């Protein structure tokens, strides 16, 4: 249903909604998730129930990755979706940290889009995602080059 | 490896972000943002046309500001402009902005759709993917309307690139979820199934999500996917961990794909083809075996991926519920996990065991783990795990272990987290009732429950204990004694006082023989709590006092004294004052006989479904209440009331429509009425013949439905009248049954000969005509006919009544629509505003809602509208809609096969003389039908 990234201080870093959600509802979900997840002790279970949703979260360094799933979704696998996303970020940025995600938030969204679509896994191969990200970057570079040329 | 700075040309953005991060306070941040917003606004408004790069930069800044949690109300147009840029990054940022910020009802959608259309036809795979992502991200109905027919084409076209296919599959899935009616099945569907065989694993992974969702809705069309899925699964399961190259995740081959395949198989029953089934069972066994193998990696990712497949396989085994061997193996595997050091695995094991407990093959196996589960309830550090343990205990409870489980749950309740107490209380109350062999144990349990967690004991729970005590005379003395003892505690919960007051008032005499609990002692004990209680409890106590006067005449003087004192008889609360005054008067003027009659012991309560069970279900949300559950609960409730011995099961009764009177017969006696055939046997065939000749096509033109719509909101009146004949009806409905009285009046002075009537029904209704109409109707006479109606499931077509008679030699033939409409089977549902909106939201799927805007045809007077809505059969809810002009109703339609919850909202606009009517029902067809019916009523 959604994927949120927030810091230990409760600052939201990334939000992705896979079903249409009104602004008010979004704000409520974000607030509830942060309140629900942050106070939990380390080494408790990564799964929660919230209303009719399953919540799966995991902490990576100072960032919490938190996903809302529907009844029939598999929690363990969702945990690995989060992990795979972290791996992809890591590979792209090279040892990713929270700052990378703050300053290059658009890239974080693009990587997520290459990997998930409408809440379903689009491409599980790390290689394939990276190839398409690199292609995009190449396209962008050509563009930068083109931009910096003086116009005739 | 790409460096961080690579391709990042937006220096201005980076500067802005670090500025924000350097802000020391919230105020400084807001100031900086407002400055930037003003800057961007002026840039966008400026005369100079911005180049693509600056536009991109500013849009990106806006996006950042939005993601910080501030509102953005401009810049959409610039973002849309970026979409038509040829430059990849500009396009990309434009799409990102739109998918994050444009909600589904924006008017910009049309412009966006145009840009998307261009990109979809660009044949540039990167652009196509961006466009597909945008459609999936926004996923609105407008998008679905524009692209639902285009995307399937892209998906199955031979020359589409793999990456585009993947995106197209998931994009289509997204649209199908929002607007299933717009995604039409067609020639492409069969080709989609074959994507399961695709060479490219990524394509299979994406396509299978789509196929799973489609098969849930159209199982028959996609049946072929079962064997394809099994062979694909078997290939993955048997492959070595390195075979699948990049699709191997931490030594586990294609975990995502495997899980999705297993999930797809859960949409279908076990394969019929023996070979396919054998292969599948082999796969499942391999997966179970692999769980026992030593791990190939110590990494948690390896075990998570492996176990994810295992849990999905167990779900499939539970879903099939037909392989005892696999079920028991699954249970043993979960048993191992119950003691695993990973909290996540313990949590999941508890959760899946809950479903396993309901299978007859594995129920016993689950029960062997009871000690471990109880231990989990006591020692788990994590409340969410404890909650699962409590759920599992509830699921595994049966007669053999009920005492142990209830005792454990009670003792856990003393320390349980506040968040789950209420649910725990309900569960304990239900289990105690369901498995009570010995009712003194039941009474003990519930009183303990009130003692331990009184605040969480809802009305339903204490009502129920009183119902049961009153209905079972073997437990009354014990209950009186126990509650008397419980009340001795210096501080006892108000709920305990309620139960105590009620039970002692009814059965205090049973323990009055003991001097320690003499009448006066009992009274003083109750009265010592009086001042600490709320008004409703005090009212209940006053009633208990007057009952005491009847039970024990010796307490009369003391009690009258109490009633007479100012704090009672002049109490500022009207209810209390009235009770005190009336009871005082009653006790002083009525003779003992009268008193004894008025204050007689309460009669046994009629058997009904346990209200507690209903409450628990409500807590879990209406989605959880399936038809089978309702039937279950019926069985449960009859079990606990001992109805099994007392009378036939109501569901059996209804099924056989037996003619023996049932103890639960309602006032109308509808249930017990024996079916009577429509006409004498000899005439039967003739009638059928006549009818088949007339045929629906031939008679449809002649069907008279003038009167029909006038009866949607009322039950009695004149249905039809011409120069010869007047037909009046009177009808009554209870639950899914109805009875209609038809009155045929001959308005002429001449006799009608060969008068016959027949009723033909849509399949969803059953009718029986009771009694035979005399073939002769004298001039000026009126004859009556009774029709019993049973609603099997929801319907839209009304039954037709055909009347034939001869008047002066000419054959008269008349067909009328009988006003039996779905709303007749409504039962009122009163609810508070909060509940209403919660349910309203739960019924938010687009097809569950039907809406009509229409011109008023009748007076818009409030009282007239209210009367109509009441006649409709739903409960008219006050103080729900924030606008007092609007009307809001709730009700449940009772049919034999199911119950359909309905909510209604009617918004009048007096100025425009228009209404807007919205219906949301748990069944789509009902929303539509009700909306059609009602739109013509106001």
GROMACS .gro file of C-alpha atoms in nm, chain A residues 11-23 25-28 30 40-58 60 70-85 87 90-95 98-130 132-141 143-144 146-147, chain B residues 1-4 6-10 13-15 17-18 21 26 29 51 53 56 60-61 63-64 66-69 71 86-90 92-93 96 99-101 103-104 126-127 129-130 132-134 136-140 163 166-168 170-171 173-174 177-178 200-203 205-206 209 216 246-250 255-257 259-260 263 300-305 307-309 311-312 342-345 347-348 351 381-385 388 841:
model
  216
   11UNK     CA    1   1.162   1.324   0.977
   12UNK     CA    2   1.007   1.182   0.666
   13UNK     CA    3   1.260   1.125   0.390
   14UNK     CA    4   1.061   0.948   0.123
   15UNK     CA    5   0.699   0.855   0.073
   16UNK     CA    6   0.545   0.638  -0.190
   17UNK     CA    7   0.176   0.553  -0.212
   18UNK     CA    8   0.065   0.261  -0.422
   19UNK     CA    9  -0.307   0.322  -0.394
   20UNK     CA   10  -0.481   0.658  -0.422
   21UNK     CA   11  -0.478   0.817  -0.079
   22UNK     CA   12  -0.608   1.157   0.018
   23UNK     CA   13  -0.370   1.413   0.164
   25UNK     CA   14  -0.513   1.026   0.515
   26UNK     CA   15  -0.149   1.037   0.409
   27UNK     CA   16  -0.063   1.270   0.691
   28UNK     CA   17  -0.244   1.050   0.936
   30UNK     CA   18   0.268   0.901   0.831
   40UNK     CA   19   0.975  -0.001   1.952
   41UNK     CA   20   1.266  -0.168   2.124
   42UNK     CA   21   1.552  -0.306   1.916
   43UNK     CA   22   1.534  -0.674   1.833
   44UNK     CA   23   1.157  -0.694   1.857
   45UNK     CA   24   0.966  -0.835   1.571
   46UNK     CA   25   0.959  -0.646   1.241
   47UNK     CA   26   0.589  -0.699   1.184
   48UNK     CA   27   0.292  -0.513   1.321
   49UNK     CA   28  -0.077  -0.489   1.266
   50UNK     CA   29  -0.232  -0.152   1.209
   51UNK     CA   30  -0.602  -0.139   1.129
   52UNK     CA   31  -0.644  -0.397   0.854
   53UNK     CA   32  -0.290  -0.362   0.727
   54UNK     CA   33   0.024  -0.553   0.799
   55UNK     CA   34   0.313  -0.322   0.870
   56UNK     CA   35   0.667  -0.437   0.800
   57UNK     CA   36   0.954  -0.215   0.902
   58UNK     CA   37   1.327  -0.235   0.932
   60UNK     CA   38   1.903   0.063   0.853
   70UNK     CA   39  -0.239  -0.609   0.243
   71UNK     CA   40  -0.376  -0.921   0.408
   72UNK     CA   41  -0.246  -1.170   0.153
   73UNK     CA   42   0.105  -1.030   0.119
   74UNK     CA   43   0.405  -1.216   0.251
   75UNK     CA   44   0.578  -1.034   0.537
   76UNK     CA   45   0.918  -1.198   0.511
   77UNK     CA   46   0.939  -1.124   0.146
   78UNK     CA   47   0.840  -0.764   0.206
   79UNK     CA   48   1.128  -0.743   0.447
   80UNK     CA   49   1.353  -0.857   0.167
   81UNK     CA   50   1.197  -0.602  -0.068
   82UNK     CA   51   1.314  -0.337   0.175
   83UNK     CA   52   1.655  -0.496   0.189
   84UNK     CA   53   1.683  -0.519  -0.186
   85UNK     CA   54   1.592  -0.153  -0.212
   87UNK     CA   55   2.109  -0.274  -0.167
   90UNK     CA   56   2.386   0.128  -0.189
   91UNK     CA   57   2.506   0.010  -0.522
   92UNK     CA   58   2.402   0.328  -0.696
   93UNK     CA   59   2.535   0.578  -0.447
   94UNK     CA   60   2.820   0.362  -0.325
   95UNK     CA   61   2.782   0.312   0.048
   98UNK     CA   62   2.087   0.931   0.480
   99UNK     CA   63   2.243   1.242   0.328
  100UNK     CA   64   2.255   1.082  -0.014
  101UNK     CA   65   1.884   1.025   0.004
  102UNK     CA   66   1.821   1.380   0.121
  103UNK     CA   67   2.026   1.544  -0.151
  104UNK     CA   68   1.937   1.308  -0.428
  105UNK     CA   69   1.582   1.238  -0.333
  106UNK     CA   70   1.472   1.231  -0.695
  107UNK     CA   71   1.718   0.951  -0.763
  108UNK     CA   72   1.586   0.754  -0.469
  109UNK     CA   73   1.241   0.777  -0.624
  110UNK     CA   74   1.369   0.674  -0.966
  111UNK     CA   75   1.543   0.369  -0.826
  112UNK     CA   76   1.228   0.272  -0.641
  113UNK     CA   77   1.030   0.308  -0.961
  114UNK     CA   78   1.264   0.075  -1.143
  115UNK     CA   79   1.213  -0.184  -0.873
  116UNK     CA   80   0.851  -0.155  -0.760
  117UNK     CA   81   0.540  -0.056  -0.950
  118UNK     CA   82   0.196  -0.021  -0.800
  119UNK     CA   83   0.329  -0.199  -0.495
  120UNK     CA   84   0.436  -0.509  -0.686
  121UNK     CA   85   0.790  -0.616  -0.752
  122UNK     CA   86   0.875  -0.515  -1.106
  123UNK     CA   87   1.229  -0.641  -1.138
  124UNK     CA   88   1.405  -0.847  -0.877
  125UNK     CA   89   1.736  -0.862  -1.053
  126UNK     CA   90   1.982  -0.617  -0.906
  127UNK     CA   91   2.172  -0.625  -1.230
  128UNK     CA   92   1.877  -0.528  -1.446
  129UNK     CA   93   1.779  -0.237  -1.223
  130UNK     CA   94   2.131  -0.106  -1.222
  132UNK     CA   95   1.851   0.075  -1.645
  133UNK     CA   96   1.968   0.332  -1.390
  134UNK     CA   97   2.301   0.360  -1.568
  135UNK     CA   98   2.132   0.397  -1.900
  136UNK     CA   99   1.926   0.676  -1.757
  137UNK     CA  100   2.237   0.841  -1.625
  138UNK     CA  101   2.410   0.812  -1.958
  139UNK     CA  102   2.113   0.974  -2.120
  140UNK     CA  103   2.133   1.246  -1.862
  141UNK     CA  104   2.503   1.297  -1.914
  143UNK     CA  105   2.204   1.590  -2.199
  144UNK     CA  106   2.431   1.778  -1.960
  146UNK     CA  107   2.454   1.917  -2.475
  147UNK     CA  108   2.333   2.178  -2.232
  153UNK     CA  109   3.039   0.250  -1.009
  154UNK     CA  110   2.857   0.577  -1.062
  155UNK     CA  111   2.966   0.855  -0.835
  156UNK     CA  112   2.714   1.046  -0.633
  158UNK     CA  113   2.727   1.203  -1.152
  159UNK     CA  114   2.463   1.357  -1.370
  160UNK     CA  115   2.361   1.591  -1.098
  161UNK     CA  116   2.352   1.925  -1.262
  162UNK     CA  117   2.121   2.104  -1.027
  165UNK     CA  118   1.886   2.259  -0.564
  166UNK     CA  119   2.179   2.128  -0.363
  167UNK     CA  120   2.242   2.474  -0.222
  169UNK     CA  121   1.874   2.173   0.044
  170UNK     CA  122   2.180   2.247   0.250
  173UNK     CA  123   1.939   2.168   0.665
  178UNK     CA  124   1.138   2.555   1.243
  181UNK     CA  125   1.311   2.687   0.786
  203UNK     CA  126   1.447   2.718  -2.038
  205UNK     CA  127   1.676   2.330  -1.721
  208UNK     CA  128   1.328   2.136  -1.403
  212UNK     CA  129   1.240   1.985  -0.829
  213UNK     CA  130   1.267   2.243  -0.553
  215UNK     CA  131   0.889   1.880  -0.494
  216UNK     CA  132   1.144   1.894  -0.217
  218UNK     CA  133   0.633   1.939  -0.064
  219UNK     CA  134   0.813   1.635   0.068
  220UNK     CA  135   0.920   1.836   0.371
  221UNK     CA  136   0.552   1.849   0.453
  223UNK     CA  137   0.160   2.251   0.086
  238UNK     CA  138   1.258   1.565  -2.535
  239UNK     CA  139   1.520   1.566  -2.266
  240UNK     CA  140   1.511   1.262  -2.051
  241UNK     CA  141   1.588   1.424  -1.716
  242UNK     CA  142   1.334   1.698  -1.764
  244UNK     CA  143   1.166   1.233  -1.563
  245UNK     CA  144   1.136   1.514  -1.310
  248UNK     CA  145   0.800   1.243  -1.070
  251UNK     CA  146   0.309   1.111  -0.959
  252UNK     CA  147   0.388   1.254  -0.617
  253UNK     CA  148   0.177   1.565  -0.623
  255UNK     CA  149  -0.400   1.369  -0.699
  256UNK     CA  150  -0.648   1.177  -0.903
  278UNK     CA  151   1.271   0.447  -2.173
  279UNK     CA  152   1.000   0.701  -2.246
  281UNK     CA  153   0.840   0.304  -1.922
  282UNK     CA  154   0.825   0.652  -1.772
  284UNK     CA  155   0.361   0.360  -1.777
  285UNK     CA  156   0.503   0.439  -1.436
  286UNK     CA  157   0.315   0.762  -1.428
  288UNK     CA  158   0.049   0.336  -1.240
  289UNK     CA  159   0.147   0.599  -0.986
  290UNK     CA  160  -0.155   0.817  -1.045
  291UNK     CA  161  -0.387   0.528  -1.128
  292UNK     CA  162  -0.702   0.736  -1.142
  315UNK     CA  163   1.135  -0.403  -1.971
  318UNK     CA  164   0.711  -0.574  -1.728
  319UNK     CA  165   0.595  -0.220  -1.672
  320UNK     CA  166   0.287  -0.270  -1.887
  322UNK     CA  167   0.199  -0.407  -1.356
  323UNK     CA  168   0.049  -0.089  -1.488
  325UNK     CA  169  -0.281  -0.453  -1.282
  326UNK     CA  170  -0.297  -0.117  -1.115
  329UNK     CA  171  -0.759  -0.273  -0.932
  330UNK     CA  172  -0.905   0.078  -0.951
  352UNK     CA  173   1.275  -1.358  -1.918
  353UNK     CA  174   1.231  -1.410  -1.545
  354UNK     CA  175   1.155  -1.043  -1.487
  355UNK     CA  176   0.865  -1.059  -1.731
  357UNK     CA  177   0.758  -1.202  -1.217
  358UNK     CA  178   0.568  -0.895  -1.328
  361UNK     CA  179   0.098  -1.046  -1.030
  368UNK     CA  180  -0.933  -1.408  -0.861
  398UNK     CA  181   2.088  -1.280  -1.106
  399UNK     CA  182   1.746  -1.401  -0.999
  400UNK     CA  183   1.901  -1.596  -0.717
  401UNK     CA  184   1.874  -1.400  -0.397
  402UNK     CA  185   2.124  -1.497  -0.129
  407UNK     CA  186   1.210  -1.621  -0.410
  408UNK     CA  187   0.973  -1.353  -0.535
  409UNK     CA  188   0.864  -1.553  -0.832
  411UNK     CA  189   0.603  -1.694  -0.372
  412UNK     CA  190   0.392  -1.536  -0.641
  415UNK     CA  191   0.001  -1.735  -0.426
  452UNK     CA  192   1.941  -1.330   0.758
  453UNK     CA  193   1.842  -1.251   0.402
  454UNK     CA  194   1.900  -1.611   0.305
  455UNK     CA  195   1.679  -1.750   0.577
  456UNK     CA  196   1.412  -1.485   0.524
  457UNK     CA  197   1.384  -1.558   0.155
  459UNK     CA  198   1.120  -1.908   0.487
  460UNK     CA  199   0.908  -1.670   0.287
  461UNK     CA  200   0.868  -1.949   0.032
  463UNK     CA  201   0.528  -1.990   0.464
  464UNK     CA  202   0.369  -1.935   0.126
  494UNK     CA  203   1.412  -1.508   1.540
  495UNK     CA  204   1.117  -1.309   1.674
  496UNK     CA  205   0.985  -1.266   1.321
  497UNK     CA  206   0.955  -1.638   1.271
  499UNK     CA  207   0.533  -1.420   1.505
  500UNK     CA  208   0.460  -1.571   1.166
  503UNK     CA  209  -0.011  -1.640   1.279
  533UNK     CA  210   0.884  -0.927   2.510
  534UNK     CA  211   0.701  -0.794   2.211
  535UNK     CA  212   0.334  -0.711   2.243
  536UNK     CA  213   0.257  -0.785   1.880
  537UNK     CA  214   0.383  -1.140   1.930
  540UNK     CA  215  -0.072  -1.341   1.803
  993UNK     CA  216  -1.527   0.415   0.427
   0.00000   0.00000   0.00000
